[in-house]
Structures are given as C-alpha cells and as structure tokens.
Coordinates of C-alpha atoms in Angstrom, one line a residue:
M704 CA -12.5 -40.0 -17.4
T705 CA -11.1 -37.0 -15.4
T706 CA -13.2 -35.8 -13.3
R707 CA -13.4 -31.6 -13.1
P708 CA -12.1 -30.7 -9.5
P709 CA -15.2 -29.0 -7.5
A710 CA -15.6 -26.0 -7.0
A711 CA -17.1 -23.9 -3.9
D712 CA -18.5 -20.7 -3.2
A713 CA -18.3 -19.1 -0.3
P714 CA -21.8 -20.0 1.4
A715 CA -21.3 -23.9 -0.1
A716 CA -18.7 -24.3 1.6
A717 CA -19.9 -23.0 4.3
A718 CA -22.9 -25.2 4.3
L719 CA -20.2 -28.3 3.3
H720 CA -18.3 -27.3 6.5
A721 CA -21.1 -27.6 8.4
D722 CA -23.0 -30.7 7.0
L723 CA -19.1 -32.8 7.7
D724 CA -19.0 -31.2 11.1
G725 CA -18.3 -34.4 13.3
W726 CA -17.8 -36.7 10.5
T727 CA -13.9 -37.6 12.0
V728 CA -11.3 -40.3 10.7
D729 CA -12.5 -41.6 14.5
G730 CA -15.5 -41.9 13.9
V731 CA -15.3 -43.8 10.6
S732 CA -13.0 -46.2 12.6
E733 CA -15.4 -46.6 15.7
L734 CA -18.2 -47.2 12.5
V735 CA -16.7 -49.8 10.4
G736 CA -14.7 -51.6 13.1
D737 CA -10.5 -52.3 13.3
R738 CA -10.8 -54.8 11.1
A739 CA -12.3 -52.5 8.1
F740 CA -10.0 -49.5 8.8
R741 CA -7.2 -51.4 8.8
A742 CA -8.4 -52.7 5.4
L743 CA -8.7 -49.5 4.3
G744 CA -5.4 -48.8 5.2
R745 CA -4.5 -50.8 2.4
E746 CA -7.2 -49.6 0.3
Q747 CA -9.5 -52.8 0.5
V748 CA -13.1 -50.5 0.9
T749 CA -15.1 -54.1 1.2
P750 CA -15.0 -54.7 4.9
A751 CA -15.9 -51.0 5.1
L752 CA -18.7 -51.1 2.9
V753 CA -20.4 -53.7 4.3
A754 CA -20.0 -52.2 8.0
A755 CA -20.9 -48.6 7.1
R756 CA -24.0 -50.3 5.1
A757 CA -24.8 -52.2 8.0
A758 CA -25.0 -48.8 9.8
G759 CA -27.6 -47.8 8.5
P760 CA -29.2 -44.1 7.6
E761 CA -27.1 -42.1 9.8
A762 CA -25.2 -39.4 9.0
A763 CA -21.6 -40.5 9.2
A764 CA -22.2 -43.8 7.4
V765 CA -23.6 -42.0 4.3
L766 CA -20.7 -39.9 4.1
T767 CA -18.4 -42.5 4.4
R768 CA -20.1 -44.8 2.3
L769 CA -21.0 -42.0 -0.3
F770 CA -17.2 -40.3 -0.2
M771 CA -15.2 -42.6 0.8
L772 CA -15.8 -46.0 -0.1
G773 CA -17.9 -44.9 -3.5
D774 CA -21.1 -46.7 -3.1
D775 CA -24.1 -45.0 -4.3
V776 CA -26.5 -44.0 -1.5
T777 CA -30.1 -42.5 -2.8
R778 CA -31.4 -39.0 -3.1
A779 CA -32.9 -39.0 0.4
Q780 CA -30.4 -39.8 2.2
A781 CA -27.7 -38.1 1.3
D782 CA -30.6 -34.5 1.1
A783 CA -30.5 -35.6 5.4
A784 CA -26.5 -36.1 5.6
L785 CA -25.7 -33.0 3.8
S786 CA -28.7 -31.1 4.9
R787 CA -27.5 -27.9 5.0
L788 CA -25.8 -28.4 1.1
G789 CA -28.7 -30.5 0.1
T790 CA -27.6 -33.1 -2.7
Q791 CA -28.9 -30.0 -5.0
G792 CA -26.3 -27.7 -4.3
A793 CA -23.7 -31.1 -3.8
E794 CA -24.9 -31.5 -7.3
R795 CA -24.4 -27.8 -8.2
I796 CA -20.8 -27.4 -6.5
G797 CA -18.8 -30.6 -8.6
L798 CA -19.4 -33.3 -5.3
V799 CA -22.1 -35.9 -6.6
E800 CA -24.2 -36.7 -9.5
A801 CA -28.0 -37.7 -8.7
A802 CA -29.5 -40.0 -11.3
G803 CA -32.6 -38.1 -10.8
A804 CA -35.1 -35.9 -8.4
E805 CA -36.8 -38.5 -6.8
P806 CA -36.1 -39.7 -3.0
G807 CA -35.2 -43.1 -4.3
D808 CA -33.0 -42.2 -6.6
A809 CA -29.0 -43.1 -6.8
V810 CA -26.5 -40.5 -6.0
R811 CA -22.7 -41.2 -6.7
A812 CA -19.9 -39.2 -5.6
L813 CA -17.6 -37.6 -8.6
V814 CA -15.1 -37.0 -5.8
D815 CA -13.4 -38.5 -2.9
V816 CA -13.7 -36.7 0.6
R817 CA -12.3 -37.5 3.8
P818 CA -11.8 -36.7 7.1
Y819 CA -8.3 -36.1 7.7
S820 CA -7.0 -35.7 11.7
A821 CA -3.2 -34.7 13.0
T822 CA -1.6 -34.2 16.0
T823 CA -0.2 -31.0 16.2
E824 CA 1.8 -29.2 18.6
D825 CA -1.0 -27.4 19.2
G826 CA -3.6 -30.2 20.2
Q827 CA -5.2 -32.0 17.4
V828 CA -6.8 -30.6 14.1
D829 CA -9.6 -32.6 12.0
W830 CA -10.2 -31.2 8.7
W831 CA -11.8 -32.8 5.4
I832 CA -9.8 -33.5 2.3
A833 CA -11.3 -33.9 -1.2
S834 CA -9.6 -35.5 -4.3
D835 CA -9.7 -37.3 -7.5
Q836 CA -11.0 -40.9 -7.0
G837 CA -8.6 -43.9 -6.3
E838 CA -8.8 -46.7 -8.5
S839 CA -9.9 -48.9 -5.5
V840 CA -13.1 -47.5 -5.9
T841 CA -12.9 -46.7 -9.7
A842 CA -11.6 -50.1 -10.1
R843 CA -9.0 -48.6 -13.1
A844 CA -5.7 -46.9 -13.1
V845 CA -5.5 -43.2 -12.0
G846 CA -5.3 -40.7 -14.9
R847 CA -2.4 -38.9 -16.0
D848 CA -3.6 -35.5 -14.2
H849 CA -5.0 -37.4 -11.4
V850 CA -5.0 -35.6 -8.0
L851 CA -3.5 -37.8 -4.9
G852 CA -5.5 -37.1 -1.5
V853 CA -3.5 -37.2 1.9
G854 CA -0.8 -40.0 1.1
G855 CA 1.8 -41.2 3.6
A856 CA 4.2 -39.1 2.4
S857 CA 2.1 -36.8 3.1
T858 CA 1.5 -37.3 6.6
T859 CA 5.2 -37.6 6.9
L860 CA 6.3 -34.0 5.8
A861 CA 3.6 -32.5 7.7
S862 CA 4.8 -34.5 10.5
V863 CA 8.0 -33.9 10.2
T864 CA 7.8 -29.9 9.2
M865 CA 9.5 -27.8 12.3
R866 CA 6.3 -25.3 13.6
A867 CA 7.8 -22.2 14.3
P868 CA 5.8 -18.8 13.6
R869 CA 6.6 -18.1 9.8
R870 CA 6.1 -15.1 8.3
R871 CA 5.9 -16.4 4.8
V872 CA 5.4 -20.0 3.7
L873 CA 5.8 -21.9 0.0
D874 CA 4.5 -25.1 -0.4
L875 CA 5.9 -26.0 -3.1
G876 CA 3.6 -28.4 -5.5
T877 CA 1.0 -28.6 -3.1
G878 CA -1.3 -31.0 -4.5
C879 CA -4.4 -31.0 -2.9
G880 CA -3.4 -28.5 -0.7
I881 CA -2.6 -30.7 3.0
Q882 CA 0.7 -28.8 3.8
A883 CA -0.8 -25.2 2.7
M884 CA -3.5 -26.0 5.1
H885 CA -1.3 -27.0 8.4
A886 CA 1.0 -23.9 7.6
S887 CA -1.7 -22.0 8.1
L888 CA -2.1 -22.3 11.5
H889 CA 1.7 -20.8 11.9
A890 CA 2.2 -18.5 9.0
D891 CA 1.1 -14.9 8.1
S892 CA 0.9 -15.8 4.7
V893 CA 1.0 -18.8 2.6
V894 CA 2.0 -19.3 -1.3
A895 CA 1.2 -22.6 -3.0
T896 CA 2.5 -23.6 -6.3
D897 CA 1.3 -27.0 -8.5
L898 CA 2.5 -27.5 -12.1
S899 CA -1.2 -29.3 -12.1
V900 CA -4.3 -26.9 -12.7
R901 CA -6.7 -29.5 -11.3
A902 CA -4.3 -29.8 -7.8
L903 CA -4.7 -25.9 -8.0
A904 CA -8.6 -25.8 -8.2
Y905 CA -8.5 -29.4 -5.5
A906 CA -6.3 -27.2 -2.7
R907 CA -8.6 -23.9 -3.6
F908 CA -11.9 -26.3 -2.7
N909 CA -10.1 -28.0 0.5
E910 CA -9.2 -24.4 1.7
S911 CA -12.7 -23.2 1.5
V912 CA -14.3 -25.8 2.9
N913 CA -11.4 -25.4 5.9
A914 CA -11.2 -22.0 6.5
P915 CA -13.0 -22.1 9.8
A916 CA -10.6 -24.1 10.8
L917 CA -7.3 -22.8 9.7
G918 CA -6.9 -19.8 11.2
A919 CA -7.3 -21.3 14.8
G920 CA -3.7 -22.8 15.4
A921 CA -0.8 -20.8 16.5
A922 CA -0.9 -18.1 14.5
A923 CA -4.5 -16.9 15.9
H924 CA -2.8 -13.9 17.9
R925 CA -1.0 -12.8 14.7
A926 CA -4.5 -12.4 12.7
S927 CA -8.1 -12.7 13.8
S928 CA -9.2 -14.9 10.6
H929 CA -8.0 -17.0 7.7
R930 CA -5.8 -15.2 5.0
A931 CA -6.9 -16.8 1.7
W932 CA -3.4 -19.2 0.0
D933 CA -1.6 -17.5 -2.9
L934 CA -2.3 -20.0 -5.9
R935 CA 0.0 -20.0 -8.4
E936 CA 0.5 -22.1 -11.5
G937 CA 3.7 -23.2 -13.0
S938 CA 7.1 -25.9 -12.1
M939 CA 9.2 -26.1 -8.8
L940 CA 10.3 -22.4 -8.4
E941 CA 9.8 -20.5 -11.7
P942 CA 6.3 -18.8 -10.1
V943 CA 8.5 -17.2 -7.0
A944 CA 11.7 -16.8 -9.0
G945 CA 13.2 -13.4 -7.4
E946 CA 11.0 -13.5 -3.8
T947 CA 11.8 -15.3 -0.3
F948 CA 10.4 -17.0 2.4
D949 CA 11.2 -18.7 5.4
L950 CA 9.7 -22.0 5.3
V951 CA 9.6 -23.8 2.1
V952 CA 7.5 -27.2 2.7
S953 CA 7.4 -29.5 -0.7
N954 CA 6.5 -32.9 -1.3
P955 CA 7.9 -32.4 -5.5
P956 CA 6.9 -34.8 -8.4
F957 CA 10.7 -36.8 -7.5
V958 CA 9.6 -40.0 -8.5
I959 CA 12.2 -41.6 -11.0
T960 CA 10.4 -42.6 -14.5
P961 CA 12.3 -44.1 -16.7
P962 CA 10.9 -43.6 -20.6
G963 CA 8.2 -46.3 -21.3
A964 CA 6.7 -46.4 -18.1
P965 CA 3.3 -44.5 -17.3
T966 CA 3.5 -41.3 -16.1
Y967 CA 1.2 -39.3 -14.1
E968 CA 1.2 -35.0 -12.8
Y969 CA 1.4 -35.8 -8.8
R970 CA 4.6 -37.3 -8.7
D971 CA 6.7 -37.0 -12.3
G972 CA 8.4 -33.8 -12.4
G973 CA 9.8 -35.0 -16.0
A974 CA 13.5 -34.8 -15.1
V975 CA 16.0 -37.3 -16.0
G976 CA 16.5 -39.7 -13.1
D977 CA 16.9 -38.2 -9.5
G978 CA 16.4 -34.4 -10.9
V979 CA 13.9 -33.0 -9.2
T980 CA 15.5 -33.8 -6.3
A981 CA 18.9 -32.9 -7.7
A982 CA 17.7 -29.1 -8.8
L983 CA 15.3 -28.6 -5.7
I984 CA 18.7 -28.8 -3.3
T985 CA 20.8 -27.5 -5.7
D986 CA 18.4 -24.1 -6.3
V987 CA 15.6 -23.4 -3.1
G988 CA 18.4 -20.9 -1.2
T989 CA 17.9 -18.8 -3.7
V990 CA 14.2 -18.3 -2.6
L991 CA 14.9 -18.4 1.2
E992 CA 15.3 -15.8 3.6
P993 CA 18.8 -15.8 5.8
G994 CA 18.0 -18.2 8.8
G995 CA 15.5 -19.8 6.5
V996 CA 14.3 -23.9 6.1
A997 CA 13.1 -25.9 3.4
Q998 CA 12.1 -29.3 4.0
L999 CA 12.0 -31.5 1.7
L1000 CA 10.9 -35.3 1.1
G1001 CA 12.6 -37.0 -2.2
N1002 CA 14.5 -39.5 -4.1
W1003 CA 17.9 -40.2 -4.9
E1004 CA 19.5 -43.1 -7.0
I1005 CA 22.4 -45.1 -5.5
R1006 CA 24.8 -45.8 -7.9
A1007 CA 26.7 -49.8 -7.6
G1008 CA 30.4 -49.1 -7.4
A1009 CA 32.2 -46.5 -9.5
S1010 CA 30.1 -44.3 -12.1
G1011 CA 30.9 -42.3 -14.7
E1012 CA 30.4 -39.0 -12.2
G1013 CA 33.6 -40.9 -10.6
E1014 CA 31.9 -41.8 -7.3
A1015 CA 33.3 -44.2 -4.9
G1016 CA 31.0 -47.5 -4.2
A1017 CA 27.3 -46.8 -3.8
D1018 CA 28.2 -43.8 -1.1
W1019 CA 24.4 -41.7 -1.7
R1020 CA 25.7 -38.9 0.9
I1021 CA 28.9 -37.7 -2.2
R1022 CA 26.0 -37.5 -4.7
I1023 CA 24.1 -35.7 -2.3
G1024 CA 27.0 -33.6 -1.5
R1025 CA 27.5 -32.6 -4.8
W1026 CA 24.5 -31.0 -5.2
L1027 CA 25.1 -28.8 -2.2
D1028 CA 28.4 -27.8 -3.5
A1029 CA 26.8 -26.9 -6.6
A1030 CA 24.3 -24.6 -5.0
P1031 CA 24.8 -20.5 -5.7
V1032 CA 23.3 -19.6 -1.9
P1033 CA 25.8 -22.5 0.2
L1034 CA 23.1 -24.3 2.9
D1035 CA 23.5 -25.8 6.3
A1036 CA 22.6 -29.8 5.0
W1037 CA 20.9 -32.6 7.4
I1038 CA 19.9 -35.1 5.4
I1039 CA 17.9 -38.2 6.4
Q1040 CA 17.8 -41.5 4.3
R1041 CA 14.6 -43.0 5.5
D1042 CA 14.8 -46.2 3.3
A1043 CA 16.0 -47.9 0.3
L1044 CA 14.9 -50.3 -2.5
D1045 CA 16.0 -52.2 -5.3
A1046 CA 15.1 -51.2 -9.2
A1047 CA 12.5 -53.5 -8.8
E1048 CA 11.7 -53.3 -5.6
Y1049 CA 10.8 -49.5 -6.6
A1050 CA 8.7 -50.5 -10.5
E1051 CA 6.6 -52.4 -8.3
T1052 CA 5.8 -50.3 -5.8
W1053 CA 5.4 -46.8 -8.1
L1054 CA 3.0 -49.0 -10.6
R1055 CA 1.0 -50.0 -7.6
D1056 CA 0.8 -46.6 -6.6
A1057 CA -1.0 -45.7 -9.5
G1058 CA -3.6 -49.1 -10.3
V1059 CA -1.2 -50.5 -12.7
T1060 CA -1.0 -54.5 -12.4
A1061 CA -0.5 -57.6 -13.5
D1062 CA -3.9 -59.1 -13.1
R1063 CA -5.7 -55.4 -14.7
D1064 CA -3.1 -55.3 -17.7
P1065 CA -0.4 -57.6 -18.0
A1066 CA 1.0 -56.0 -20.5
L1067 CA 1.2 -52.2 -19.2
W1068 CA 2.7 -54.3 -15.8
S1069 CA 5.4 -56.2 -18.1
S1070 CA 6.7 -53.4 -20.8
A1071 CA 6.2 -50.7 -17.7
Y1072 CA 8.8 -53.0 -15.1
E1073 CA 11.1 -54.0 -17.8
A1074 CA 11.5 -50.2 -18.3
Y1075 CA 12.7 -49.2 -14.5
L1076 CA 14.5 -52.6 -14.6
R1077 CA 17.1 -51.5 -18.2
A1078 CA 16.8 -48.0 -17.4
F1079 CA 18.2 -48.9 -13.8
D1080 CA 21.0 -51.1 -15.0
E1081 CA 21.8 -48.8 -17.5
G1082 CA 22.2 -46.2 -15.3
G1083 CA 24.3 -48.4 -12.9
V1084 CA 21.6 -47.5 -10.3
E1085 CA 21.8 -50.1 -7.5
A1086 CA 19.2 -48.9 -5.4
I1087 CA 17.3 -45.7 -4.8
G1088 CA 17.1 -43.8 -1.8
F1089 CA 14.2 -41.9 0.2
G1090 CA 14.2 -39.7 2.5
L1091 CA 13.7 -36.1 4.2
V1092 CA 15.8 -32.5 3.8
V1093 CA 16.5 -29.8 6.2
L1094 CA 17.9 -27.1 4.3
R1095 CA 19.3 -23.7 5.7
R1096 CA 20.6 -20.5 4.2
P1097 CA 22.7 -19.7 7.8
L1098 CA 21.9 -16.0 8.8
T1099 CA 25.3 -15.2 8.9
G1100 CA 28.7 -16.4 7.4
A1101 CA 29.1 -19.8 5.6
P1102 CA 27.0 -23.2 6.6
T1103 CA 28.1 -25.0 9.9
I1104 CA 26.2 -28.2 9.5
R1105 CA 26.4 -31.1 6.6
R1106 CA 25.4 -34.1 8.2
F1107 CA 23.9 -37.2 6.6
E1108 CA 22.8 -40.6 8.1
E1109 CA 20.7 -43.6 7.8
H1110 CA 17.6 -43.9 10.0
E1111 CA 15.2 -46.6 9.1
G1112 CA 14.0 -47.4 12.2
A1113 CA 10.4 -45.8 13.5
V1114 CA 10.6 -42.8 15.0
A1115 CA 8.2 -41.2 17.2
M1116 CA 5.7 -37.9 15.6
P1117 CA 5.3 -35.4 15.2
L1118 CA 9.1 -35.1 14.2
G1119 CA 9.5 -31.4 13.8
P1120 CA 9.9 -30.4 17.7
T1121 CA 12.9 -32.8 17.8
L1122 CA 14.5 -31.5 14.3
A1123 CA 14.1 -27.7 15.5
A1124 CA 16.0 -29.2 18.5
G1125 CA 18.3 -31.0 17.1
L1126 CA 19.1 -27.8 15.1
E1127 CA 19.0 -25.2 18.0
A1128 CA 21.5 -27.9 20.0
H1129 CA 24.3 -27.7 16.5
D1130 CA 24.0 -23.9 16.7
W1131 CA 25.1 -24.1 20.4
L1132 CA 27.9 -26.8 20.2
A1133 CA 29.1 -24.5 17.0
S1134 CA 29.4 -21.4 18.9
V1135 CA 31.4 -23.0 22.2
S1136 CA 34.7 -24.3 22.7
D1137 CA 35.2 -27.1 25.1
A1138 CA 35.6 -25.7 27.8
E1139 CA 32.4 -24.1 27.5
V1140 CA 31.4 -27.0 27.3
L1141 CA 32.6 -28.9 30.7
D1142 CA 31.1 -25.6 32.0
A1143 CA 27.5 -26.3 31.2
A1144 CA 25.9 -27.9 33.7
L1145 CA 23.4 -30.2 31.5
T1146 CA 20.2 -32.5 32.3
V1147 CA 19.2 -36.3 31.3
A1148 CA 16.3 -35.5 28.7
P1149 CA 12.7 -36.8 30.4
D1150 CA 12.6 -40.4 27.6
V1151 CA 16.5 -41.3 27.9
T1152 CA 16.6 -44.6 29.5
K1153 CA 19.8 -46.2 31.2
E1154 CA 20.0 -50.4 30.3
T1155 CA 22.3 -52.8 31.2
H1156 CA 23.5 -56.2 30.0
G1157 CA 25.8 -59.0 31.3
R1158 CA 25.9 -62.3 33.3
P1159 CA 24.2 -63.4 36.1
L1160 CA 27.2 -63.2 38.5
E1161 CA 29.1 -60.9 37.2
A1162 CA 29.7 -57.7 39.3
H1163 CA 30.0 -55.0 36.3
P1164 CA 27.2 -54.9 32.5
E1165 CA 29.1 -56.0 29.9
H1166 CA 27.5 -53.5 27.7
I1167 CA 25.7 -50.1 28.7
L1168 CA 22.9 -48.5 26.3
L1169 CA 21.3 -45.1 26.6
R1170 CA 17.9 -45.3 25.0
Q1171 CA 16.0 -42.3 23.4
G1172 CA 12.3 -42.9 24.5
G1173 CA 11.1 -40.0 21.7
G1174 CA 13.0 -38.4 18.2
F1175 CA 14.9 -41.1 16.2
G1176 CA 14.5 -43.1 19.6
R1177 CA 18.1 -43.1 19.2
V1178 CA 20.0 -45.9 21.1
I1179 CA 24.2 -45.4 22.4
K1180 CA 26.7 -48.0 23.8
A1181 CA 27.9 -45.9 26.6
D1182 CA 31.4 -46.7 28.5
T1183 CA 31.7 -46.9 32.5
A1184 CA 32.5 -43.0 32.2
L1185 CA 29.9 -41.8 30.3
A1186 CA 27.1 -43.5 31.4
G1187 CA 28.2 -42.1 35.0
L1188 CA 28.6 -38.8 33.3
V1189 CA 25.3 -38.9 32.0
G1190 CA 23.9 -40.2 35.3
A1191 CA 24.9 -37.4 37.0
C1192 CA 23.7 -34.1 35.0
D1193 CA 20.8 -33.4 36.8
G1194 CA 21.3 -29.3 35.7
E1195 CA 23.2 -28.5 39.2
L1196 CA 26.8 -29.7 38.6
T1197 CA 29.1 -28.6 35.6
V1198 CA 30.4 -30.8 32.8
G1199 CA 33.9 -30.8 34.1
Q1200 CA 32.7 -31.1 37.6
I1201 CA 31.6 -34.4 36.8
A1202 CA 34.1 -35.3 34.8
H1203 CA 37.0 -34.3 37.3
A1204 CA 35.2 -36.5 40.3
L1205 CA 35.0 -39.8 37.2
A1206 CA 38.6 -39.6 36.9
A1207 CA 39.1 -39.7 41.0
L1208 CA 36.8 -42.5 41.3
L1209 CA 37.9 -44.5 38.3
D1210 CA 41.6 -43.6 38.8
V1211 CA 42.0 -42.3 35.3
P1212 CA 44.1 -39.2 35.0
A1213 CA 41.8 -35.9 34.1
G1214 CA 43.1 -34.7 31.1
E1215 CA 42.6 -38.2 29.6
M1216 CA 39.0 -38.5 31.2
I1217 CA 38.0 -35.3 30.0
G1218 CA 39.6 -35.5 26.1
G1219 CA 37.2 -38.8 26.4
L1220 CA 34.2 -37.7 27.0
V1221 CA 34.0 -34.2 25.9
P1222 CA 33.5 -35.4 22.0
A1223 CA 31.0 -37.6 23.8
V1224 CA 29.0 -35.5 25.0
R1225 CA 28.6 -33.1 22.5
D1226 CA 27.4 -35.9 20.1
L1227 CA 24.5 -36.2 22.8
V1228 CA 24.0 -32.9 23.2
R1229 CA 23.7 -33.1 18.8
D1230 CA 21.4 -36.0 19.4
G1231 CA 18.7 -34.7 21.9
L1232 CA 19.5 -37.2 25.1
L1233 CA 21.4 -34.2 27.3
L1234 CA 20.1 -30.8 27.2
R1235 CA 21.5 -27.5 28.4

C-alpha cells in the first residue's frame, strides 16, 4: 500500500524541527552502539531494535525506534518525544497513526524519518530526511512509486559537488530533496524537478522541516533567510526548457532496466539502455549559463567487441565521446568511471535494491534476473560502468577539456574542492606556454609524500613514488630528476631554475632535461600534486 507523503504547515514544521533538534547521526550511533550501527548500514534493523528498546523512554531512543526502525511505541512515549508537535499533530501531518487516544495505545510511523549529517566546506550540517519506509522495515518489496531516502549515490553526489556561490541551481530528479538542501547553502535560488509527484511532496516536506538550517551556509551573506525552492513536476529538462543555470546537479533515474524486470520511478527513466545518461550528457548544456557546470551520476554500457555502432572493443570512452560530440552546446568534460559490474552483478545489485530477493519472491527474482542477462547478452553489453560526469559550458571559445579516467580506489571526501581545483589548474595550463610553465614558481601540495623502494645494500632506490594523501589519492612513479624537481618546489625557485640545476647535477643537456620535465610538471599541476 502506498503511503501518502507527509505535509506540514509552517507551525507544524517548526514544532517538528524543535522536537528533532539534537537527534543526530552521531547520537543514534552512540545510542545503539557500533555493532548495531554497522548493521543498519547493511539494512539490518534487529541489533538496533534491541539496543534502542533497552535504552528506555529517552526521546532519542523513541524517535529512533519509531521513525528509523519501524517499531511501535506507546502514545505516551510519542507525546514525550514529540513534546511540541505531539502525537495528534504528527497524525495530522501524516507522520504516524495511533491505535487510540489512551496513553498506552500503540503509535506507528507511516514514513521513514532519520537524521542526516554531512561535512561541508563550511562545517558540519545536521538535518532530518523523510522518505518512504524501506523493505528492511516493511518486509516487502518497495512500491513502483517508492521515494528513496538518502542512499550511497546521494551522498556521493553531495560530496563531489563543487560548492562555489551560485546564482541559480537546478536539482534535476530531486527525489527527497537532499541535493536541493545542500544547494540552498550556496545558491541564491534553487529549482528542483522530478517526474514523481510523491517525491516532490517529500522534498517540500523536508525543506519545510529543515528551513531554519538552510540559510546558514556559504550563501548566508547574500540572504537573511531561506528562499523557498521552486519545485516542478516533469521529465528530465522539460520543466526548465528555455532557462539557464550556473550549476546543475543530478542523481537521475539512470538505472538500466530491461523489459521484463520491475521498474521504479526513483531509478528508472523509461529510456532504452543507458539512454537517460546519454540524453543528459548530450542536452544539459542547453540549460547551462556560460561558465556553468553540470555534475551528474550515471551508468553507461560497456560493449563487448565491435558493435553495430562501430565501437572498437569495450572502450566506454568512445561511447561517451559520441554523446559529447552530438551535444548542441559544446562542453568541457571530465568523466570518472568509479566502478564496472558485469550483467549478473548489475542485476543482483538493482533487484536487491528494490527488495526483490530469491527468498521473498522466487518467481519474480528468477524472471527478472533472466531478463537482465538476456537483454545485456543480446545487446553485446559486457559490463555496466558507473561514474561521475563533470561538464562545463566554456565562458568563451571551444571546449579545452575532454578527460576520461578510471578510478575505483578510495577518494577523500568531500571531493568537490579537488574537482574545482582540477578545473582551475586545467584552465591555467591551457592558457600558458611551456616557457611560462618554466617561469612559474610552484609549491608541493601539503598532502604529497615521497616513498622510495629499493634493496637494502643499494645506494639508489629502484622506485620513487609521489603519493597524494587527499583528493583521488594518486600515486605517481617518478624518476630521479622529477623527484628532485618536486622536492625543490618551495615557491621560491622557478621550474626553469630547478630544471637547469638538475641538468648540471645529473650531467644531462639542459634542453633534454627541460623537454622531459615540462610535460611531467603539467601532469602534476593538473592532478594537484604541484600548486601555483
């Protein structure tokens, strides 16, 4: 049964905000303990239920049991935990239902509400997010119009988004509204769209409950209070046709779902194959201001061998490159593939995501699984890539970036500052000659360390590694000359001065030394190991 999303007027939203104040992610972790908190990350609620029930009637325990774990509490407990809104007020706005009016009567939640925490460039934020209850609470597969809370993809997008002050931000496919909430901290205005009417209702509810905390970020100097979002129903870019934004963020419904497999509004955009990702990459430039940036998550098919499209091998770069070539507005592009799953792994991931399991519904599990395998095999799809797409409309002239990379290792979050610095470094490198690089006095980034490896009795190391502690955690293999140059980059000496000194020290012609070092220096600046 589909639950109607909650809706709160201003007094009720303010009362709920006050009741939830102090109920935080860290507080829940402390309440239930490390073991139970880790289990929640695996969508197992039993350890947390045991711990929260044992904690007694304190407000945090009651809120955790009621809203996160789907446990019944008494009306008296709910009234105490929601001292300003009360059980009656929570019933009125659609959060709970009560079995009766007596203090001992059971109260159960109709929706999931849980604390959310994130570290931003301006400090930590603590909010509360309402969404539909998941299958770990309901013990059934989610509905086709299910509204998801904050999942792994949502937190990834929030962490990688570049948070420069913005005039207008578009959150395309807002879902529960989490990206719009983050955008509110650094934007003058936010437009949030979704095909799902239920998702827009949840987004409006979450905005209203968290409104007091949405004007206190990087944009606070420009606006004394939170400016309400412009919420619009519609598919993809249709609701904003003819408008432009200086930032577009999107965790779109990019999941590839073949015919015969169940579909869900929150993840399926209705396109064939990876058409949702293709359409956004191709068309998003039409709604970007000059200099505007789009940051998207997406899936793309990795083809096995030559396909009907003439792709050579399984190079996903060629496929995405063609989407970029077809864009009516040429864009800078930086595409980072973070993972790749084969057809079986992909099917299992997205069936379990919706609560479809072999134990719960063997027939649906089997038929849907087969549909995935059949569709991918018939299409020559060897794997499905997942990653981050960063697109930018040039201020003037033609695009200068088309960068593809695979990075499946750990990254330092938030990654937004790293991406912003990478674009800034690229712009500088694109604007300067090799002679100007030689005239630059660079410094080593503070997170860079040098490692040497070799046999104990050898005078010189066999390998020298430059390791980046933050950002993408890149590891660069360096020769003696490059390691020497990096070690001398103190912001006083220029690259040219260091290169000439190394040439004399290593008895190498200066031209040869410079010719080898300048391209390597450009790479180190681009990747953030050397700073201007």
